[in-house]
mmCIF file of C-alpha atoms in Angstrom:
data_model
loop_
_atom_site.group_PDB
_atom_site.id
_atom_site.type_symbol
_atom_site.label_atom_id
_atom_site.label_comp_id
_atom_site.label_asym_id
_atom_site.label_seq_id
_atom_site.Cartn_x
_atom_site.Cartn_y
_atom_site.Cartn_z
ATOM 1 C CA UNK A 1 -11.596 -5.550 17.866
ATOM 2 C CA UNK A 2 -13.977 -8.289 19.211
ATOM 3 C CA UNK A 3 -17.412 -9.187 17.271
ATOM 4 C CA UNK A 4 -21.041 -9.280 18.719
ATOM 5 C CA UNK A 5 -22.178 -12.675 18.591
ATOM 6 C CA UNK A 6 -24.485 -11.414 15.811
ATOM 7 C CA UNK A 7 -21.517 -9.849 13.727
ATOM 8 C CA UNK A 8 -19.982 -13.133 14.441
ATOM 9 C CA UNK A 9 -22.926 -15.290 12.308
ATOM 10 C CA UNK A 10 -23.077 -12.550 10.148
ATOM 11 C CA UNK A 11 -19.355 -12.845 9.236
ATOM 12 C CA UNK A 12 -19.740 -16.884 9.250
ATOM 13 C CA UNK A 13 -22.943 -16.839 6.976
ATOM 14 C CA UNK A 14 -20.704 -14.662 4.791
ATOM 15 C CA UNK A 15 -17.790 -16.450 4.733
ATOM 16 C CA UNK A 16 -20.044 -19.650 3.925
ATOM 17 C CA UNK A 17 -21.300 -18.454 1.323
ATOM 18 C CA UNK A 18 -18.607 -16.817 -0.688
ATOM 19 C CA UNK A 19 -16.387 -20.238 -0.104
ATOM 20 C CA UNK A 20 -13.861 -22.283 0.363
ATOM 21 C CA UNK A 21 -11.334 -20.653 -2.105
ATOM 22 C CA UNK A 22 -12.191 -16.997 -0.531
ATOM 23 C CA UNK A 23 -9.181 -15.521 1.311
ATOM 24 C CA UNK A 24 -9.130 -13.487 4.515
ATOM 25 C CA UNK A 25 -6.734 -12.633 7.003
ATOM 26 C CA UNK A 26 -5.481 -14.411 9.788
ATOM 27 C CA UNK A 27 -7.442 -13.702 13.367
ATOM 28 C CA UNK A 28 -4.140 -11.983 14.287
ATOM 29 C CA UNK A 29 -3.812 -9.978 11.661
ATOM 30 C CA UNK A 30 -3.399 -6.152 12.318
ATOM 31 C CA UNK A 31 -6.959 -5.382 11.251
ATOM 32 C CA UNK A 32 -7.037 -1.839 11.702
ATOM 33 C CA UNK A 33 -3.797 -1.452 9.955
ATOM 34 C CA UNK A 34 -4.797 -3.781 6.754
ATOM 35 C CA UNK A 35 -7.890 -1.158 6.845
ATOM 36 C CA UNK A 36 -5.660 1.460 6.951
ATOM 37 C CA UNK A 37 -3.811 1.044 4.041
ATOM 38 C CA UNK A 38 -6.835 -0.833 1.852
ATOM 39 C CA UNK A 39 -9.147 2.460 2.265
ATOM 40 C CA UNK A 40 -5.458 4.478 1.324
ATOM 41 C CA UNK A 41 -4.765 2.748 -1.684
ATOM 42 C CA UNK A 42 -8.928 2.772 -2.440
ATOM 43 C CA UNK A 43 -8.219 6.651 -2.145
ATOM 44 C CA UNK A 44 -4.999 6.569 -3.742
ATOM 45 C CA UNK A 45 -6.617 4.873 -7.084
ATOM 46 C CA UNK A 46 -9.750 6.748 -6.568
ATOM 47 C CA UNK A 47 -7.284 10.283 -7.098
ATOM 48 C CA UNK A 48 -5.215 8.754 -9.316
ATOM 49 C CA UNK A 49 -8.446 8.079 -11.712
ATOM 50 C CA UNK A 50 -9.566 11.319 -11.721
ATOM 51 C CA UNK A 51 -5.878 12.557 -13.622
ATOM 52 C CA UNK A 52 -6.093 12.633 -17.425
ATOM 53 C CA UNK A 53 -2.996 10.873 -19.310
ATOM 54 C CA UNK A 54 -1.961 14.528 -19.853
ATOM 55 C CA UNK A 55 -1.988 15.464 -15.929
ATOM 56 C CA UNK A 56 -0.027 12.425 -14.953
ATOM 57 C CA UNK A 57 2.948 14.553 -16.706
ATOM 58 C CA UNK A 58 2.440 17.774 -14.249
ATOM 59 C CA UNK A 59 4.396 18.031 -10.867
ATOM 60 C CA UNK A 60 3.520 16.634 -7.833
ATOM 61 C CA UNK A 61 3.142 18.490 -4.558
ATOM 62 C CA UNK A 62 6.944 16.914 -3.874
ATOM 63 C CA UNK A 63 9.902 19.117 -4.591
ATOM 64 C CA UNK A 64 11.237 18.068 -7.982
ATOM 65 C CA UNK A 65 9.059 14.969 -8.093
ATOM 66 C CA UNK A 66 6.223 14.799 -11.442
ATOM 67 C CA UNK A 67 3.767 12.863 -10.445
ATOM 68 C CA UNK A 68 4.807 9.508 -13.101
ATOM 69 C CA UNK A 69 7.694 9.585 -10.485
ATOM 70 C CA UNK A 70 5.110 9.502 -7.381
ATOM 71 C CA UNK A 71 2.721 6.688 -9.450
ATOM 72 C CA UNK A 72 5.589 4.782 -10.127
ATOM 73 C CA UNK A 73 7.101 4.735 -6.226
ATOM 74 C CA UNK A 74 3.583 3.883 -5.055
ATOM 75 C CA UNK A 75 3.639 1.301 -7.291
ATOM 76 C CA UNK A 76 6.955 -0.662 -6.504
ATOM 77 C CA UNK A 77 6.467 -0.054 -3.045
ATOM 78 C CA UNK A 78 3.765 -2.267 -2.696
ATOM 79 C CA UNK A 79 5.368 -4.648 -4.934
ATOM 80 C CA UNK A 80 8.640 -4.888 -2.917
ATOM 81 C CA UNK A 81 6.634 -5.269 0.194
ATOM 82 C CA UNK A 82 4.927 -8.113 -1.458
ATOM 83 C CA UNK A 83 7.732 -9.701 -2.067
ATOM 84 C CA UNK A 84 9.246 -9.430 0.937
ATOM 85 C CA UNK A 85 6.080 -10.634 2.335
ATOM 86 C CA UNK A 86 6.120 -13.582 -0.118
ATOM 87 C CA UNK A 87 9.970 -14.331 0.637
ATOM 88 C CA UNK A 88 9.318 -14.442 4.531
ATOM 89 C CA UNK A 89 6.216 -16.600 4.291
ATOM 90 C CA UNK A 90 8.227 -18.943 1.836
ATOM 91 C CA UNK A 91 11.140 -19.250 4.606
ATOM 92 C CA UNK A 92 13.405 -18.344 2.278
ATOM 93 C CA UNK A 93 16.216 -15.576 2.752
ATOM 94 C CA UNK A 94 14.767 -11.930 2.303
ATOM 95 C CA UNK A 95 17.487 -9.656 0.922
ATOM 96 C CA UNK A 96 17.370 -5.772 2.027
ATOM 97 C CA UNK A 97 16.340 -3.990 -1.175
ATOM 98 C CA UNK A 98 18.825 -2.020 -2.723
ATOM 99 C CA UNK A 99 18.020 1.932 -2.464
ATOM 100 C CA UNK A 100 19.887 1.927 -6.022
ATOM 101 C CA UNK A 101 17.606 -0.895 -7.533
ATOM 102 C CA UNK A 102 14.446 0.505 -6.335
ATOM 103 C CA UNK A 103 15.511 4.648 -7.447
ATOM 104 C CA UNK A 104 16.219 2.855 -11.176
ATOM 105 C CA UNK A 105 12.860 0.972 -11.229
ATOM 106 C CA UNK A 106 10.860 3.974 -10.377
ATOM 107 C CA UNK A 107 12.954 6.037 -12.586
ATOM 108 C CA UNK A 108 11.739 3.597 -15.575
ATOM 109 C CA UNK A 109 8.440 2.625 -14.082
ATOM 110 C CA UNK A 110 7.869 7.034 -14.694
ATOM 111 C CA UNK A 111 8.483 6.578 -18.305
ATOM 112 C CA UNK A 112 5.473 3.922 -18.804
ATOM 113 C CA UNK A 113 2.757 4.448 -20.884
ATOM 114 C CA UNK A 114 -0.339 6.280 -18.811
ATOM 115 C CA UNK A 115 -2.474 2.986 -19.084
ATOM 116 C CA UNK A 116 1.042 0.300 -17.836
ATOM 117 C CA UNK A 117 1.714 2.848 -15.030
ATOM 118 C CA UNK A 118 -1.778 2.991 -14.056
ATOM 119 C CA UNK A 119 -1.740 -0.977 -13.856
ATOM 120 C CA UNK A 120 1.488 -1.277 -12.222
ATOM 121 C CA UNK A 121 -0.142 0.412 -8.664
ATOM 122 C CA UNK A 122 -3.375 -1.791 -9.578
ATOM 123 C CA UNK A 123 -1.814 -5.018 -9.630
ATOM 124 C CA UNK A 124 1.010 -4.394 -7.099
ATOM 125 C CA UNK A 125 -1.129 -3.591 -4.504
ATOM 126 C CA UNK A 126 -3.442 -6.785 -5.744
ATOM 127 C CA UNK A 127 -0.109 -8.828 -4.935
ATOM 128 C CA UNK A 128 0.457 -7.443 -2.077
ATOM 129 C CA UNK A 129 -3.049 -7.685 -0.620
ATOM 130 C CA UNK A 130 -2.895 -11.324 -1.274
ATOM 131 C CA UNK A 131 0.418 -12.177 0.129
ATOM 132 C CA UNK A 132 -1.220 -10.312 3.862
ATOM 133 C CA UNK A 133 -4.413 -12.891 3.230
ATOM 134 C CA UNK A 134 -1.714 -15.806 3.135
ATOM 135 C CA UNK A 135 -0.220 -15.286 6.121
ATOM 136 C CA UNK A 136 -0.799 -17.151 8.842
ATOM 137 C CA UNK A 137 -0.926 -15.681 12.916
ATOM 138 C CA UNK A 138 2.699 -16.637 13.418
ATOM 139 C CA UNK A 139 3.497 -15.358 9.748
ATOM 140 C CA UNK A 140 2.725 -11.613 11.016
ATOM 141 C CA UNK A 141 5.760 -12.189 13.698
ATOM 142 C CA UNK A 142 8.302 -12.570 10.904
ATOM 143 C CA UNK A 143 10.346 -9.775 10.067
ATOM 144 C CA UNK A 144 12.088 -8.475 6.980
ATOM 145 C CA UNK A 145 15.050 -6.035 5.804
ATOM 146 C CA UNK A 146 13.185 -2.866 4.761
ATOM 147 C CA UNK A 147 14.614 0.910 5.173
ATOM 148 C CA UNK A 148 18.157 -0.543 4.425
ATOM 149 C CA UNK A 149 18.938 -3.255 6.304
ATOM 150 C CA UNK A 150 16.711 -2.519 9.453
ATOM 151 C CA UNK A 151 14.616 -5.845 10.307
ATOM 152 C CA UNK A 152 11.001 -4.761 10.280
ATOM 153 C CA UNK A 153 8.209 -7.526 11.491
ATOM 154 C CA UNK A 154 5.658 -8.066 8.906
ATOM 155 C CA UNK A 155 2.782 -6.586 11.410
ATOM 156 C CA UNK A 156 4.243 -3.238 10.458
ATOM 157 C CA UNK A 157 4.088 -2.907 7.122
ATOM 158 C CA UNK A 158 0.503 -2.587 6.388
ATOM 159 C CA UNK A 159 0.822 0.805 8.694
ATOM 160 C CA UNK A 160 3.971 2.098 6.691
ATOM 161 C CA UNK A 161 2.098 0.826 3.504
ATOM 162 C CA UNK A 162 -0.821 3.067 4.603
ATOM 163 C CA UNK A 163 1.411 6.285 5.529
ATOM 164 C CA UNK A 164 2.572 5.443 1.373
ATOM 165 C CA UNK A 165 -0.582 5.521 -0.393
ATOM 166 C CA UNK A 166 -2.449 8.414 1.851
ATOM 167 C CA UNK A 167 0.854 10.642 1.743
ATOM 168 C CA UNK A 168 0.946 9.821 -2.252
ATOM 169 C CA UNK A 169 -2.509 10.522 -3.019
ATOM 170 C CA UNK A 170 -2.151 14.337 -1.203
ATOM 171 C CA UNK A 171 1.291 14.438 -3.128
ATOM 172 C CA UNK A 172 -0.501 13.805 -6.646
ATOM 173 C CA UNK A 173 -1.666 17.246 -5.392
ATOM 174 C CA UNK A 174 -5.256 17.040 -7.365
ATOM 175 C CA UNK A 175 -8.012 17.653 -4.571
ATOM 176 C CA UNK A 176 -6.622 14.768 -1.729
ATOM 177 C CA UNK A 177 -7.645 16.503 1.120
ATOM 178 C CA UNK A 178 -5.700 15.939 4.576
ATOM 179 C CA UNK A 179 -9.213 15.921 6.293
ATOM 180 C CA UNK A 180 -9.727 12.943 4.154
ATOM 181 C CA UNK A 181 -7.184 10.873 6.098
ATOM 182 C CA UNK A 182 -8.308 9.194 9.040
ATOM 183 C CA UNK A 183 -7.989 10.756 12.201
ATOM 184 C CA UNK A 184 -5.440 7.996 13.625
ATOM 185 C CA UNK A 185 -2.809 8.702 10.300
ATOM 186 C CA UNK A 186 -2.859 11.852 9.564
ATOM 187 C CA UNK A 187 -0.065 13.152 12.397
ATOM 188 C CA UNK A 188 2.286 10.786 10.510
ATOM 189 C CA UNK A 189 2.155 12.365 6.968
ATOM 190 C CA UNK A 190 3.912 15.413 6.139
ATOM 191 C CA UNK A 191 1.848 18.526 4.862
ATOM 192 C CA UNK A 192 1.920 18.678 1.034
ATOM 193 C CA UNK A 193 3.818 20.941 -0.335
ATOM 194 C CA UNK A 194 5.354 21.447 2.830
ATOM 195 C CA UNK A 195 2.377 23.726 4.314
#
């Protein structure tokens, strides 16, 4: 995606102006991906608001899944992709996460007050927003352990993190709309409700 030399001084007068502690992502960066899954989790929060503490308690579109089970594993997705994010920019080891660990924290994260569960997505996808600002053009080469022990380069996961929030937020199954999901995305999610 290049920039018109006017974008370009727009984008610099911008930039200038918000300053020098403003984050954005590296020039390498997979830009249409990070948009991907910003305007999903934007949509994801925007559906999520509209449920009533009572809803939240209903069942999702997934078999046997309520959707404080579907909150809660959009939620601690992005925050173990953040920290494998943060682990891999660090240089330090990044250990697979355990498909037992993750089924008991959303199993708990489900049982949260409506307001804490509501946060946890908030602020985990905060986290992991800022941990793709932090890394560098050779940061997005680095790969992690995700999907068992698979290595996965960090350039990926903003596109699996999109697939996540856009298939969650037609899983909450209150109004998402598969016509809502851009055009590029929307082979890769399943049908809610299996239609």
């Amino acid at each position: 995606m290049s920039l018109t030399a006017g974008e370009q001084a727009a984008r610099e007068a911008l930039r200038a102006r918000q300053g020098a502690g403003a984050r954005y992502d590296a020039a390498s960066a997979p830009a249409e991906d990070l948009l991907l899954a910003r305007r999903g989790t934007a949509y994801f929060a925007r559906k999520l608001g509209e449920l009533s503490d009572a809803e939240l308690d209903a069942p999702s579109l997934r078999e046997d899944v309520r959707r404080r089970a579907l909150i809660a594993q959009v939620g601690y997705h992005a925050r173990a992709l953040a920290q494998q994010v943060a682990a891999a920019r660090a240089g330090e080891a990044v250990q697979p996460i355990s498909p037992k660990t993750y089924r008991n924290e959303i199993a708990q994260g489900a049982t949260l007050p409506p307001r804490a569960l509501c946060s946890l997505v908030h602020h985990a996808a905060i986290h992991l927003d800022v941990e793709w600002r932090d890394l560098t053009g050779d940061g997005w080469e680095l790969s992690v352990p995700l999907d068992g022990a698979e290595a996965t380069p960090l350039r990926q996961t903003p596109r699996l993190r999109a697939r996540v929030v856009w298939q969650g937020a037609l899983d909450l199954g209150n109004g998402g709309r598969l016509a809502d999901v851009p055009a590029d995305l929307r082979a890769e999610l399943a049908l809610p409700g299996g239609r």
